[in-house]
Coordinates of C-alpha atoms in Angstrom, one line a residue:
M1 CA -105.0 -34.9 31.8
E2 CA -104.9 -35.6 28.0
I3 CA -101.5 -36.8 26.7
E4 CA -100.2 -35.1 23.5
Q5 CA -99.4 -37.8 20.9
L6 CA -96.7 -36.7 18.4
Y7 CA -96.9 -37.9 14.8
Y8 CA -94.0 -40.4 15.2
Q9 CA -95.8 -42.0 18.1
T10 CA -98.9 -42.9 16.1
P11 CA -99.6 -46.4 14.8
G12 CA -99.8 -45.1 11.2
H13 CA -96.4 -43.6 11.1
A14 CA -94.8 -46.5 13.0
L15 CA -96.3 -49.0 10.5
A16 CA -95.4 -46.8 7.5
A17 CA -91.7 -46.5 8.6
S18 CA -91.4 -50.2 9.2
I19 CA -93.0 -51.4 6.0
V20 CA -91.7 -48.8 3.6
L21 CA -88.2 -48.8 4.8
S22 CA -88.1 -52.6 5.0
V23 CA -89.2 -52.9 1.3
L24 CA -86.8 -50.2 0.2
D25 CA -83.9 -51.9 2.1
I26 CA -84.7 -55.2 0.4
A27 CA -84.8 -53.6 -3.0
A28 CA -81.5 -51.7 -2.3
V29 CA -79.6 -54.7 -1.2
A30 CA -81.0 -56.8 -4.1
A31 CA -80.0 -54.0 -6.5
R32 CA -76.5 -53.9 -5.0
L33 CA -76.0 -57.7 -5.5
Y34 CA -77.6 -57.5 -9.0
T35 CA -75.1 -54.8 -10.0
R36 CA -72.2 -57.0 -8.9
Q37 CA -73.6 -59.9 -11.0
K38 CA -74.3 -57.7 -13.9
Q39 CA -70.8 -56.3 -13.9
K40 CA -69.3 -59.8 -13.3
Q41 CA -67.6 -58.7 -10.1
K42 CA -67.0 -60.7 -7.0
I43 CA -69.2 -60.1 -4.0
K44 CA -66.8 -58.9 -1.3
A45 CA -66.9 -58.1 2.4
D46 CA -68.7 -54.8 2.1
D47 CA -71.5 -56.5 0.1
W48 CA -71.8 -59.6 2.3
L49 CA -72.2 -57.4 5.4
M50 CA -75.3 -55.9 4.0
L51 CA -77.2 -59.2 4.2
P52 CA -77.1 -59.5 8.0
A53 CA -77.7 -55.7 8.2
L54 CA -80.8 -56.1 6.1
L55 CA -82.0 -59.1 8.1
F56 CA -81.6 -57.3 11.5
T57 CA -83.2 -54.1 10.1
V58 CA -86.3 -56.0 8.8
G59 CA -86.4 -57.8 12.2
I60 CA -86.6 -54.4 13.9
G61 CA -89.4 -53.4 11.6
V62 CA -91.3 -56.6 12.3
T63 CA -90.9 -55.9 16.1
L64 CA -92.4 -52.5 15.7
I65 CA -95.2 -53.8 13.5
Y66 CA -96.1 -56.5 16.0
G67 CA -96.1 -54.0 18.9
V68 CA -98.5 -51.8 17.0
A69 CA -100.7 -54.7 16.1
V70 CA -101.1 -55.8 19.8
E71 CA -101.4 -52.1 20.9
S72 CA -98.2 -52.2 22.9
F73 CA -96.9 -49.3 20.7
G74 CA -98.6 -46.3 19.3
V75 CA -101.4 -46.0 21.8
P76 CA -101.4 -44.4 25.3
T77 CA -101.0 -46.6 28.3
K78 CA -104.2 -48.3 29.3
I79 CA -105.0 -47.5 32.9
P80 CA -107.2 -49.9 34.8
E81 CA -110.5 -48.5 35.9
D82 CA -109.8 -49.2 39.6
F83 CA -106.5 -47.3 39.5
S84 CA -106.2 -45.2 42.7
G85 CA -103.7 -42.7 41.3
D86 CA -100.7 -44.0 43.4
P87 CA -97.6 -43.8 41.1
R88 CA -96.2 -47.0 42.7
E89 CA -99.3 -48.9 41.8
I90 CA -99.1 -48.0 38.1
L91 CA -95.4 -48.8 38.0
A92 CA -96.1 -52.2 39.5
L93 CA -98.9 -52.7 36.9
A94 CA -98.1 -55.9 34.9
S95 CA -100.8 -55.5 32.2
P96 CA -100.4 -57.4 28.9
Q97 CA -99.7 -54.1 27.1
L98 CA -96.8 -53.1 29.3
K99 CA -95.4 -56.6 29.5
T100 CA -95.3 -56.9 25.8
M101 CA -93.9 -53.5 25.4
N102 CA -91.0 -54.3 27.8
T103 CA -90.2 -57.5 26.0
L104 CA -90.2 -55.9 22.5
Q105 CA -88.1 -53.0 23.7
W106 CA -85.6 -55.5 25.1
T107 CA -85.5 -57.4 21.8
F108 CA -85.1 -54.1 19.9
A109 CA -82.2 -53.0 22.2
A110 CA -80.4 -56.3 21.6
V111 CA -80.8 -56.4 17.9
I112 CA -80.1 -52.7 16.9
P113 CA -76.3 -52.9 17.7
L114 CA -76.1 -55.8 15.3
A115 CA -78.0 -53.9 12.5
I116 CA -76.0 -50.7 13.0
G117 CA -72.7 -52.5 13.4
C118 CA -73.0 -54.5 10.2
T119 CA -73.8 -51.4 8.3
K120 CA -70.9 -49.4 9.8
A121 CA -68.6 -52.3 9.0
S122 CA -69.8 -52.3 5.4
F123 CA -69.0 -48.6 5.1
V124 CA -65.4 -49.2 6.5
C125 CA -64.8 -52.2 4.2
F126 CA -66.0 -50.0 1.3
Y127 CA -63.3 -47.4 2.2
L128 CA -60.8 -50.2 2.4
R129 CA -61.7 -51.3 -1.1
I130 CA -61.2 -47.7 -2.4
F131 CA -58.5 -46.1 -0.4
S132 CA -56.3 -49.0 0.8
V133 CA -53.7 -49.1 -2.0
N134 CA -50.7 -49.7 0.2
K135 CA -51.1 -52.2 3.0
R136 CA -48.5 -50.5 5.1
S137 CA -49.8 -47.0 4.7
C138 CA -51.3 -45.0 7.6
T139 CA -54.6 -45.0 5.8
H140 CA -54.8 -48.7 5.7
Y141 CA -54.0 -49.0 9.4
L142 CA -56.5 -46.3 10.2
L143 CA -59.3 -48.1 8.4
V144 CA -58.4 -51.5 9.8
G145 CA -58.4 -50.0 13.3
M146 CA -61.8 -48.5 12.7
L147 CA -63.1 -51.8 11.5
V148 CA -61.8 -53.5 14.6
F149 CA -63.5 -50.8 16.7
V150 CA -66.8 -51.3 15.0
I151 CA -66.6 -55.1 15.6
I152 CA -65.8 -54.6 19.3
W153 CA -68.5 -52.0 19.6
T154 CA -71.1 -54.2 18.0
L155 CA -70.4 -57.3 20.1
A156 CA -69.9 -55.4 23.4
F157 CA -73.3 -53.6 23.2
F158 CA -75.1 -56.7 21.9
F159 CA -74.1 -58.8 24.9
S160 CA -74.6 -55.9 27.2
E161 CA -78.2 -55.4 26.0
L162 CA -78.9 -59.1 25.9
F163 CA -77.8 -59.5 29.6
Q164 CA -79.0 -56.1 30.8
C165 CA -80.9 -57.9 33.5
G166 CA -78.3 -60.5 34.2
L167 CA -79.9 -63.9 34.1
N168 CA -83.2 -62.5 35.3
F169 CA -84.9 -62.7 31.9
W170 CA -88.3 -62.9 33.5
A171 CA -88.0 -59.2 34.4
V172 CA -88.3 -58.1 30.7
N173 CA -91.7 -59.6 30.6
S174 CA -93.0 -58.0 33.8
S175 CA -93.9 -54.6 35.2
V176 CA -92.0 -51.4 34.8
L177 CA -91.2 -51.7 38.6
D178 CA -89.6 -55.1 38.2
L179 CA -87.7 -54.0 35.1
A180 CA -86.4 -50.9 37.0
T181 CA -85.4 -53.1 40.0
Q182 CA -83.8 -56.0 38.2
C183 CA -82.3 -54.0 35.4
P184 CA -81.3 -50.7 37.0
H185 CA -78.7 -49.7 34.3
T186 CA -80.9 -50.3 31.2
Q187 CA -81.5 -46.7 30.3
I188 CA -77.9 -45.6 31.0
L189 CA -76.8 -48.5 28.7
D190 CA -79.2 -47.3 26.0
I191 CA -77.9 -43.8 26.2
A192 CA -74.3 -45.1 25.9
V193 CA -75.3 -47.0 22.8
C194 CA -77.0 -44.0 21.2
S195 CA -74.2 -41.5 22.0
S196 CA -71.4 -43.8 20.9
D197 CA -73.4 -44.5 17.8
V198 CA -73.6 -40.9 16.9
A199 CA -69.9 -40.4 17.6
A200 CA -68.9 -43.4 15.4
D201 CA -71.1 -42.1 12.5
L202 CA -69.4 -38.7 12.6
V203 CA -66.0 -40.4 12.4
I204 CA -67.0 -42.9 9.6
F205 CA -68.6 -40.3 7.4
A206 CA -65.7 -37.8 8.0
I207 CA -62.9 -40.3 7.1
P208 CA -63.1 -39.8 3.3
I209 CA -63.0 -36.0 3.4
P210 CA -59.2 -35.5 4.2
L211 CA -58.3 -38.5 1.9
V212 CA -60.2 -37.0 -1.1
W213 CA -58.9 -33.5 -0.3
R214 CA -55.3 -34.7 -0.8
L215 CA -56.0 -35.6 -4.4
N216 CA -54.7 -33.4 -7.2
L217 CA -58.1 -32.2 -8.3
S218 CA -59.9 -28.9 -8.6
T219 CA -62.0 -27.8 -5.7
P220 CA -65.4 -28.3 -7.4
K221 CA -64.4 -31.9 -8.3
K222 CA -63.2 -32.6 -4.7
L223 CA -66.5 -31.3 -3.4
A224 CA -68.4 -33.6 -5.8
V225 CA -66.4 -36.6 -4.7
C226 CA -66.9 -35.8 -1.1
A227 CA -70.6 -35.5 -1.7
V228 CA -70.8 -39.1 -2.9
F229 CA -69.3 -40.4 0.3
L230 CA -71.3 -38.1 2.6
L231 CA -74.7 -39.1 1.3
G232 CA -74.9 -41.6 4.1
G233 CA -74.5 -38.8 6.6
V234 CA -78.3 -38.4 6.8
T235 CA -78.4 -41.3 9.2
I236 CA -76.7 -39.1 11.8
I237 CA -79.9 -37.0 12.0
A238 CA -81.9 -40.1 12.9
S239 CA -79.2 -41.2 15.4
L240 CA -79.4 -37.8 17.1
L241 CA -83.2 -38.0 17.3
R242 CA -83.0 -41.5 18.8
L243 CA -80.5 -40.2 21.4
F244 CA -82.9 -37.4 22.2
M245 CA -85.7 -39.9 22.7
M246 CA -83.6 -42.0 25.0
V247 CA -82.5 -39.1 27.1
R248 CA -86.1 -37.9 27.4
L249 CA -87.2 -41.4 28.4
Y250 CA -84.5 -41.5 31.1
S251 CA -85.3 -38.0 32.4
I252 CA -89.1 -38.2 32.8
G253 CA -89.1 -41.2 35.1
F254 CA -92.8 -41.2 36.2
D255 CA -94.4 -38.1 35.0
A256 CA -98.2 -37.7 34.8
N257 CA -97.7 -35.5 31.7
E258 CA -95.7 -38.1 29.8
D259 CA -96.7 -41.5 28.6
G260 CA -94.0 -44.2 28.7
V261 CA -95.6 -46.3 25.9
L262 CA -95.7 -43.3 23.6
V263 CA -92.1 -42.2 24.4
T264 CA -90.9 -45.8 23.8
T265 CA -92.8 -45.9 20.5
G266 CA -90.9 -42.7 19.4
Y267 CA -87.6 -44.3 20.5
L268 CA -88.2 -47.4 18.4
Y269 CA -89.5 -45.4 15.5
W270 CA -86.3 -43.4 15.1
G271 CA -84.3 -46.5 15.6
M272 CA -86.1 -48.1 12.6
V273 CA -85.6 -44.9 10.6
E274 CA -81.9 -44.8 11.4
C275 CA -81.3 -48.5 10.4
G276 CA -83.5 -48.3 7.3
I277 CA -81.8 -45.2 6.0
A278 CA -78.3 -46.5 6.8
V279 CA -78.9 -49.6 4.7
I280 CA -80.1 -47.6 1.7
A281 CA -77.2 -45.1 2.1
A282 CA -74.7 -48.0 2.1
C283 CA -76.1 -49.2 -1.2
L284 CA -76.3 -45.8 -2.9
P285 CA -73.2 -46.2 -5.0
S286 CA -74.6 -49.4 -6.5
L287 CA -78.0 -47.9 -7.1
Q288 CA -76.4 -44.9 -8.8
F289 CA -74.5 -47.2 -11.2
M290 CA -77.6 -49.1 -12.2
T291 CA -78.7 -46.1 -14.2
R292 CA -75.4 -45.8 -16.0
T293 CA -73.2 -47.7 -18.4
W294 CA -70.1 -47.5 -16.2
S295 CA -68.9 -50.6 -14.3
W296 CA -68.2 -50.9 -10.6
K297 CA -64.7 -52.1 -11.5
A298 CA -64.0 -48.9 -13.4
F299 CA -65.2 -46.9 -10.4
T300 CA -62.9 -48.6 -7.9
S301 CA -60.0 -48.9 -10.3
S302 CA -60.0 -45.3 -11.5
F303 CA -60.3 -43.9 -8.0
R304 CA -57.6 -46.2 -6.7
S305 CA -55.4 -45.0 -9.6
L306 CA -55.9 -41.4 -8.6
W307 CA -55.1 -42.2 -5.0
S308 CA -52.0 -44.2 -5.9
A309 CA -50.7 -41.4 -8.1
R310 CA -51.2 -38.9 -5.3
S311 CA -48.9 -40.9 -3.0
Y312 CA -45.9 -39.5 -4.8
D313 CA -46.0 -36.3 -2.8
S314 CA -42.5 -35.0 -3.8
I315 CA -43.0 -35.3 -7.5
D316 CA -45.7 -33.8 -9.7
A317 CA -48.2 -36.6 -10.3
S318 CA -49.2 -35.3 -13.7
K319 CA -45.5 -35.7 -14.9
R320 CA -44.8 -39.1 -13.3
N321 CA -48.0 -40.8 -14.2
P322 CA -50.1 -38.8 -16.7
T323 CA -53.7 -39.9 -17.5
K324 CA -54.2 -40.6 -21.1
D325 CA -57.4 -40.8 -23.1
S326 CA -58.1 -43.3 -25.8
S327 CA -56.2 -41.3 -28.4
G328 CA -53.0 -41.2 -26.3
S329 CA -53.1 -37.5 -25.4
E330 CA -52.5 -36.4 -21.8
K331 CA -55.3 -35.1 -19.6
K332 CA -54.6 -33.0 -16.5
D333 CA -56.6 -32.5 -13.4
S334 CA -59.1 -35.2 -14.3
V335 CA -61.4 -37.1 -12.2
P336 CA -63.3 -40.3 -13.1
D337 CA -66.6 -39.5 -14.7
E338 CA -68.2 -41.8 -12.2
F339 CA -68.1 -39.0 -9.7
E340 CA -69.8 -36.5 -12.0
M341 CA -73.3 -35.8 -10.8
S342 CA -74.8 -35.5 -14.3
H343 CA -75.6 -38.6 -16.3
V344 CA -73.6 -39.0 -19.5
K345 CA -74.5 -41.7 -22.0
G346 CA -72.2 -43.6 -24.2
H347 CA -69.1 -42.7 -22.2
E348 CA -66.1 -44.9 -22.5
I349 CA -63.8 -45.4 -19.5
S350 CA -60.4 -43.8 -20.1
A351 CA -57.0 -45.6 -19.9
T352 CA -56.8 -44.6 -16.2
S353 CA -58.6 -47.7 -15.1
K354 CA -56.3 -50.0 -17.2
R355 CA -53.2 -49.0 -15.2
T356 CA -54.5 -50.4 -11.9
T357 CA -54.4 -53.9 -10.6
S358 CA -57.1 -56.5 -11.4
E359 CA -60.3 -56.7 -9.4
E360 CA -59.0 -59.8 -7.6
S361 CA -56.3 -57.8 -6.0
L362 CA -58.7 -55.3 -4.4
V363 CA -59.1 -55.4 -0.7

């Protein structure tokens, strides 16, 4: 029976995703670091974390490219001519194609928690840079707790995937039958990684919404600010698709109408898409500012000023700490122009950014 091959299971799409996303990720991280140097700002934790995230993501791309090159991904399973049709026989088949596929899939499974974890940690550290004005506030404790969770999640699933077969590492370079016998919980573990990944993404990208909504801003401006932070939410779509691929791979078992190599190719393809888009999303603020004259320091300082002013819940913020423009006149219901979606040239940062602490005091 002819096996239907979907577009994301073909060699061309696998190679395109790996190469294009790797190049874009390298450019995005380089642009982020260049922006820091251009604005004479220190490289902090959220920036440093993007370097290992980039390294692991490119590594996943290389894994997928190599698998396609040796025809272990992107092509249907090669059945020997003397195959009798017994399912046990094909499961015990230790062909070079299947052995390489199992080894690369194991490598992918061990590396992807590191790539995703570093990117998630970068997002949380970015929130700490922006929202953590008071070290004893509930917001600070929430973000620190989330950062600790991400670190534990990353290390736990990395070592779980690395030792999914215990010390029987030979099983990952053997037949599907040996892999199923020596590593019986592999697919359950992969489903746990995917499902918890989706849940963590939903929490991380939802964190800024209630914080921004408490600001003394008009509704359109609140929506504009939230949109900036939610741009990275597109990675959730790739996370869900990867989860679907893993559930499908687990459910089919041995099915004559399904091809394990093609299903595995789809799983790795969406994993590469998720990691690649996540790196770009984490660098979007820096990429946005490269086309403007505003500085990163002004962005963080002005937003922290708004957040700090909002902490006086019992007193009208506009009366206690009014924002003034360069001429000294008060401005109400203002938001830093860095959050405006349109590009305004020649804009000068208002005195709001001058009231905040120096860049060295930022988290």
